mmCIF file of C-alpha atoms in Angstrom:
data_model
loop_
_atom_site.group_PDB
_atom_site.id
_atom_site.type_symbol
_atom_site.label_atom_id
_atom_site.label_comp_id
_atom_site.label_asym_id
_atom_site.label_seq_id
_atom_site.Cartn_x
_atom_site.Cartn_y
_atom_site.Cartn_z
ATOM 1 C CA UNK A 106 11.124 47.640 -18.045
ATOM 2 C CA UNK A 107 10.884 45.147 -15.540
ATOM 3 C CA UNK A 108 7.888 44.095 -16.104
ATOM 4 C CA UNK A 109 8.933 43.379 -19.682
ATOM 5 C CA UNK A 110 11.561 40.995 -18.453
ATOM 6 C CA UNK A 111 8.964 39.354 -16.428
ATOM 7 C CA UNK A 112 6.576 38.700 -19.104
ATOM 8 C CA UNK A 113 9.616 37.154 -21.332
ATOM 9 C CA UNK A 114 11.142 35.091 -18.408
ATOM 10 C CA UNK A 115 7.557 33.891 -18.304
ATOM 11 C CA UNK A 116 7.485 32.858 -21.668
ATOM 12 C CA UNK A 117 10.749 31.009 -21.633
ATOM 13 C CA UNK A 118 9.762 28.782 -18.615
ATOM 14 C CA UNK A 119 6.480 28.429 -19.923
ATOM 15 C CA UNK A 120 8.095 27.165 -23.523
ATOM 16 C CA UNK A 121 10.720 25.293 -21.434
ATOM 17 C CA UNK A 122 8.239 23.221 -19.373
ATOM 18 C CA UNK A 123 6.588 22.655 -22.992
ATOM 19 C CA UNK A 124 8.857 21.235 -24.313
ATOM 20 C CA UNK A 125 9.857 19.126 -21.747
ATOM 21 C CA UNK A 126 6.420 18.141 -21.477
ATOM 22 C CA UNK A 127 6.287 17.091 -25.744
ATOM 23 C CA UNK A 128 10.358 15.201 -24.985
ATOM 24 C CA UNK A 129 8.385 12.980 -22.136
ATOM 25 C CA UNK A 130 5.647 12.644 -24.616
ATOM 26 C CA UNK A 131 7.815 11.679 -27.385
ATOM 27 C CA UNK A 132 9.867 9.425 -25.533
ATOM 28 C CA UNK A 133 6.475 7.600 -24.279
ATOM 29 C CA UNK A 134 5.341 6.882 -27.631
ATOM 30 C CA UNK A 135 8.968 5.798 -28.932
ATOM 31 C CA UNK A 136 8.665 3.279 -26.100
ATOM 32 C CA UNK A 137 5.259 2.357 -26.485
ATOM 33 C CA UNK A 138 6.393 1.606 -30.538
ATOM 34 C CA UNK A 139 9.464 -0.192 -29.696
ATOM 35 C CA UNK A 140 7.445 -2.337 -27.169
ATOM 36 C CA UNK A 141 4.976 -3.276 -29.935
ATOM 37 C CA UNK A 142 7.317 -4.083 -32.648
ATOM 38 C CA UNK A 143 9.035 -6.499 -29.598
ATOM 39 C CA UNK A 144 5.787 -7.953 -29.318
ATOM 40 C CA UNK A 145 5.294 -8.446 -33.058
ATOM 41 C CA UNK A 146 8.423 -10.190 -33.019
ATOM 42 C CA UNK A 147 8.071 -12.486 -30.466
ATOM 43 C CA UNK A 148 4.961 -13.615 -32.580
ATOM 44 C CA UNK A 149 7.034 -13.946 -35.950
ATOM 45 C CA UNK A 150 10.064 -15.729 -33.883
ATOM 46 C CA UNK A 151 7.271 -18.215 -32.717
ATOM 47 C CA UNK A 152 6.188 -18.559 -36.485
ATOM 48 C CA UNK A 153 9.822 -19.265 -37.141
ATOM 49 C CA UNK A 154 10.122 -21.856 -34.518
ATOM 50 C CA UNK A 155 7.155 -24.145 -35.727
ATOM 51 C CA UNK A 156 8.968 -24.211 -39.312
ATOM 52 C CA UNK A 157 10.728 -27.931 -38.245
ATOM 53 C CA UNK A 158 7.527 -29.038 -36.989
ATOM 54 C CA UNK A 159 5.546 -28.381 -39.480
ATOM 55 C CA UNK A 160 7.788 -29.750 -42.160
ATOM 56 C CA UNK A 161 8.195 -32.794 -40.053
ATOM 57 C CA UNK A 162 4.097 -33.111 -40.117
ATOM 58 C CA UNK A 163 4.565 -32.962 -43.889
ATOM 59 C CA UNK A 164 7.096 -35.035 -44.421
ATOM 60 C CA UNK A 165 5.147 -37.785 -42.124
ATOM 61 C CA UNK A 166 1.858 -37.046 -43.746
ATOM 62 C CA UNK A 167 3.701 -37.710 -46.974
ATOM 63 C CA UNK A 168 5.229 -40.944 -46.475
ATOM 64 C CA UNK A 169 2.197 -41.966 -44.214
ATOM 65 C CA UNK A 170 -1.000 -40.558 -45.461
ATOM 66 C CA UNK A 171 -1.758 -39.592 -41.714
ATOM 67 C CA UNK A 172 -0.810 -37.277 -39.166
ATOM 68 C CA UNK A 173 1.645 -37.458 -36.623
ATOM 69 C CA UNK A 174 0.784 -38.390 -32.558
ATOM 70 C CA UNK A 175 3.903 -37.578 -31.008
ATOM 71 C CA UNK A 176 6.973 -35.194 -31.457
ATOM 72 C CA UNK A 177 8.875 -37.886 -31.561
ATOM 73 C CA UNK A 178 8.068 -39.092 -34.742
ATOM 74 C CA UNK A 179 8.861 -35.897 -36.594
ATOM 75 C CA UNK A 180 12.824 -35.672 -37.782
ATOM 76 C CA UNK A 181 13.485 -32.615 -35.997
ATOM 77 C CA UNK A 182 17.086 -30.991 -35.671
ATOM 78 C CA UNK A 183 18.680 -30.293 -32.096
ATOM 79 C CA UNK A 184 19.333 -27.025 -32.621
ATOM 80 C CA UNK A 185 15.461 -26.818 -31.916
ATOM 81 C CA UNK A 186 16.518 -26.949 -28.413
ATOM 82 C CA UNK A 187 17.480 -22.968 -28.887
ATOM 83 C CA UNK A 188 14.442 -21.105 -28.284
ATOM 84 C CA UNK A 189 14.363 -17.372 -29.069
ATOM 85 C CA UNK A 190 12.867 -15.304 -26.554
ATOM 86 C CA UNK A 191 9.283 -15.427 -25.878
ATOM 87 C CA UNK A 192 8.921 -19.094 -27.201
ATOM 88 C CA UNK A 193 8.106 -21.208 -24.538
ATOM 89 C CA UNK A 194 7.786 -24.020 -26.759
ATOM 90 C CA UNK A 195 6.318 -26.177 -29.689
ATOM 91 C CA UNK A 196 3.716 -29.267 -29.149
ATOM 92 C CA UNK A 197 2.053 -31.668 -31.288
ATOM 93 C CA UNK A 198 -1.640 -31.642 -30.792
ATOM 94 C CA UNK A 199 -4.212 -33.688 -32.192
ATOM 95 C CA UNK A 200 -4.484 -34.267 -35.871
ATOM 96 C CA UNK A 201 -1.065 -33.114 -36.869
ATOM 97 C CA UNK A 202 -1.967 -29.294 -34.938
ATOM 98 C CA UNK A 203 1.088 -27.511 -34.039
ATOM 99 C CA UNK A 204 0.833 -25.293 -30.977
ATOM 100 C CA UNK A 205 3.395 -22.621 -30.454
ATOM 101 C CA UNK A 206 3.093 -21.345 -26.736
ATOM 102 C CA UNK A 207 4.222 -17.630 -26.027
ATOM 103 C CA UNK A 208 5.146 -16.289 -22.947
ATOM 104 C CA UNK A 209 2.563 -14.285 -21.802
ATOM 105 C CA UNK A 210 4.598 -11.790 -19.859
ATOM 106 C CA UNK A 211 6.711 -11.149 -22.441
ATOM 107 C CA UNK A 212 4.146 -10.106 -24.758
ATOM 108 C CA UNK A 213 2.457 -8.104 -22.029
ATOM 109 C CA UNK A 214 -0.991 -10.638 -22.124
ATOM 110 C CA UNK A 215 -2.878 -11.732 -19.285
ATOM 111 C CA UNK A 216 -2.973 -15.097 -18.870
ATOM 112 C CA UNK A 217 -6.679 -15.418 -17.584
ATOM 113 C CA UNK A 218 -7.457 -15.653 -21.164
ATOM 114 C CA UNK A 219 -4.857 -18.863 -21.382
ATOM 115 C CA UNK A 220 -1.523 -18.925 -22.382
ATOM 116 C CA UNK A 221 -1.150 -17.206 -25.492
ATOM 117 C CA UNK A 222 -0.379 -19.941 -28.429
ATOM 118 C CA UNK A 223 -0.266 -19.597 -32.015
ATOM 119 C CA UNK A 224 -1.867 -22.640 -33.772
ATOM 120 C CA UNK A 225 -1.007 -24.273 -36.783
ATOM 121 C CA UNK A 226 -3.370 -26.535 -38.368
ATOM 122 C CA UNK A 227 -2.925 -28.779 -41.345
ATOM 123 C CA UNK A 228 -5.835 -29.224 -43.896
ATOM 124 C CA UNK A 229 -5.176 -32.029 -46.713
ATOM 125 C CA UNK A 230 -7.060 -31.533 -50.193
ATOM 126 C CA UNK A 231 -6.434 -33.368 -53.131
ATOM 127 C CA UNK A 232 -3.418 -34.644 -51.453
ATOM 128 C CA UNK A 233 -1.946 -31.574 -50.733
ATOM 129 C CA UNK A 234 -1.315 -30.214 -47.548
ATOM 130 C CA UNK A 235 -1.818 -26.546 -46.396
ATOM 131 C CA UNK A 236 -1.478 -24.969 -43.317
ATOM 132 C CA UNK A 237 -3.873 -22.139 -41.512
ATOM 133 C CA UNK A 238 -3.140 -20.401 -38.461
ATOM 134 C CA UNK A 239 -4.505 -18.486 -36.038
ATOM 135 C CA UNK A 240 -4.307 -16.901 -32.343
ATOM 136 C CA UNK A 241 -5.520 -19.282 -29.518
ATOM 137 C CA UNK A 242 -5.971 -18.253 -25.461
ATOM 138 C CA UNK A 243 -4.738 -14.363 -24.912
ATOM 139 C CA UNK A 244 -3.886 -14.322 -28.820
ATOM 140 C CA UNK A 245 -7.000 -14.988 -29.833
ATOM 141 C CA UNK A 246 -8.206 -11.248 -27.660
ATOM 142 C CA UNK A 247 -4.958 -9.557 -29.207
ATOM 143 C CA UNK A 248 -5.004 -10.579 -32.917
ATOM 144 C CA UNK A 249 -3.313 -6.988 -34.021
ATOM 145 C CA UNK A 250 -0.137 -9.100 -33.107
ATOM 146 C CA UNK A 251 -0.706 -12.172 -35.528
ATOM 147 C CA UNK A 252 0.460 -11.475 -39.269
ATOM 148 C CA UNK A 253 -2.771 -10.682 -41.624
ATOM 149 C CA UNK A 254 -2.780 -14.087 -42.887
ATOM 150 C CA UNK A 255 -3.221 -15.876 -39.177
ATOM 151 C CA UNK A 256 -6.254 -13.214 -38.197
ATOM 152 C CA UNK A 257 -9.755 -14.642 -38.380
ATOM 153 C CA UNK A 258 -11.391 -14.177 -41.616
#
């Protein structure tokens, strides 16, 4: 009879330590999916950023037939002063490129790859202007982050 008790007690810790074994699993992998979907975000928040710049390279390009030089000739809003989280901040580049920098930490990137930026870069045809994006420094290693339409095709 005691032996009998044994071999249940056994079997109780042995399903107790189980499952707490599968909770610290669980709650690893809830983590490790909230993390990426924070990461994700980050990305689309920096996508959301760029919108005022990228109109305002438009908007110049329409009225001017050539790209801007300098932020300051884009009619951006002040509330553009309110970064989300993540978003380090927007620059001009050459040729009318915008260049959305990410924080690195906050995506969980190394920076010995570069700063991670998301790059926007107008192509005129016909008149019309289009934009394509893609990753550049640590996004360019990490491109599960970037929405399908910014990967490299």
């Amino acid at each position: 009879m005691n032996r009998g008790l044994n071999t249940w007690l056994l079997l109780i810790i042995a399903a107790g330590v189980g499952y707490v074994a599968f909770s610290e699993y669980q709650k690893r992998q809830y983590v490790s999916d909230v993390s990426e979907n924070m990461r994700r975000q980050v990305v689309a928040d920096g996508i959301r950023f760029s919108i005022p710049h990228r109109n305002g390279v438009a908007n110049y390009f329409s009225e001017n037939e050539s790209f801007p030089i300098a932020v300051s000739q884009l009619d951006i809003s002040a509330s553009q002063s309110i970064r989300p989280h993540g978003v380090l901040s927007v620059d001009l580049r050459a040729h009318g490129q915008v260049a959305v920098i990410l924080s690195g930490s906050t995506l969980g990137l190394s920076y010995s790859d570069g700063e991670p930026v998301l790059l926007f870069t107008p192509e005129e045809k016909d008149g019309v202007l289009s934009w394509r994006c893609a990753g550049d420094g640590a996004l360019a290693e990490h491109a599960d982050l970037l929405p399908s339409a910014c990967r490299a095709r």
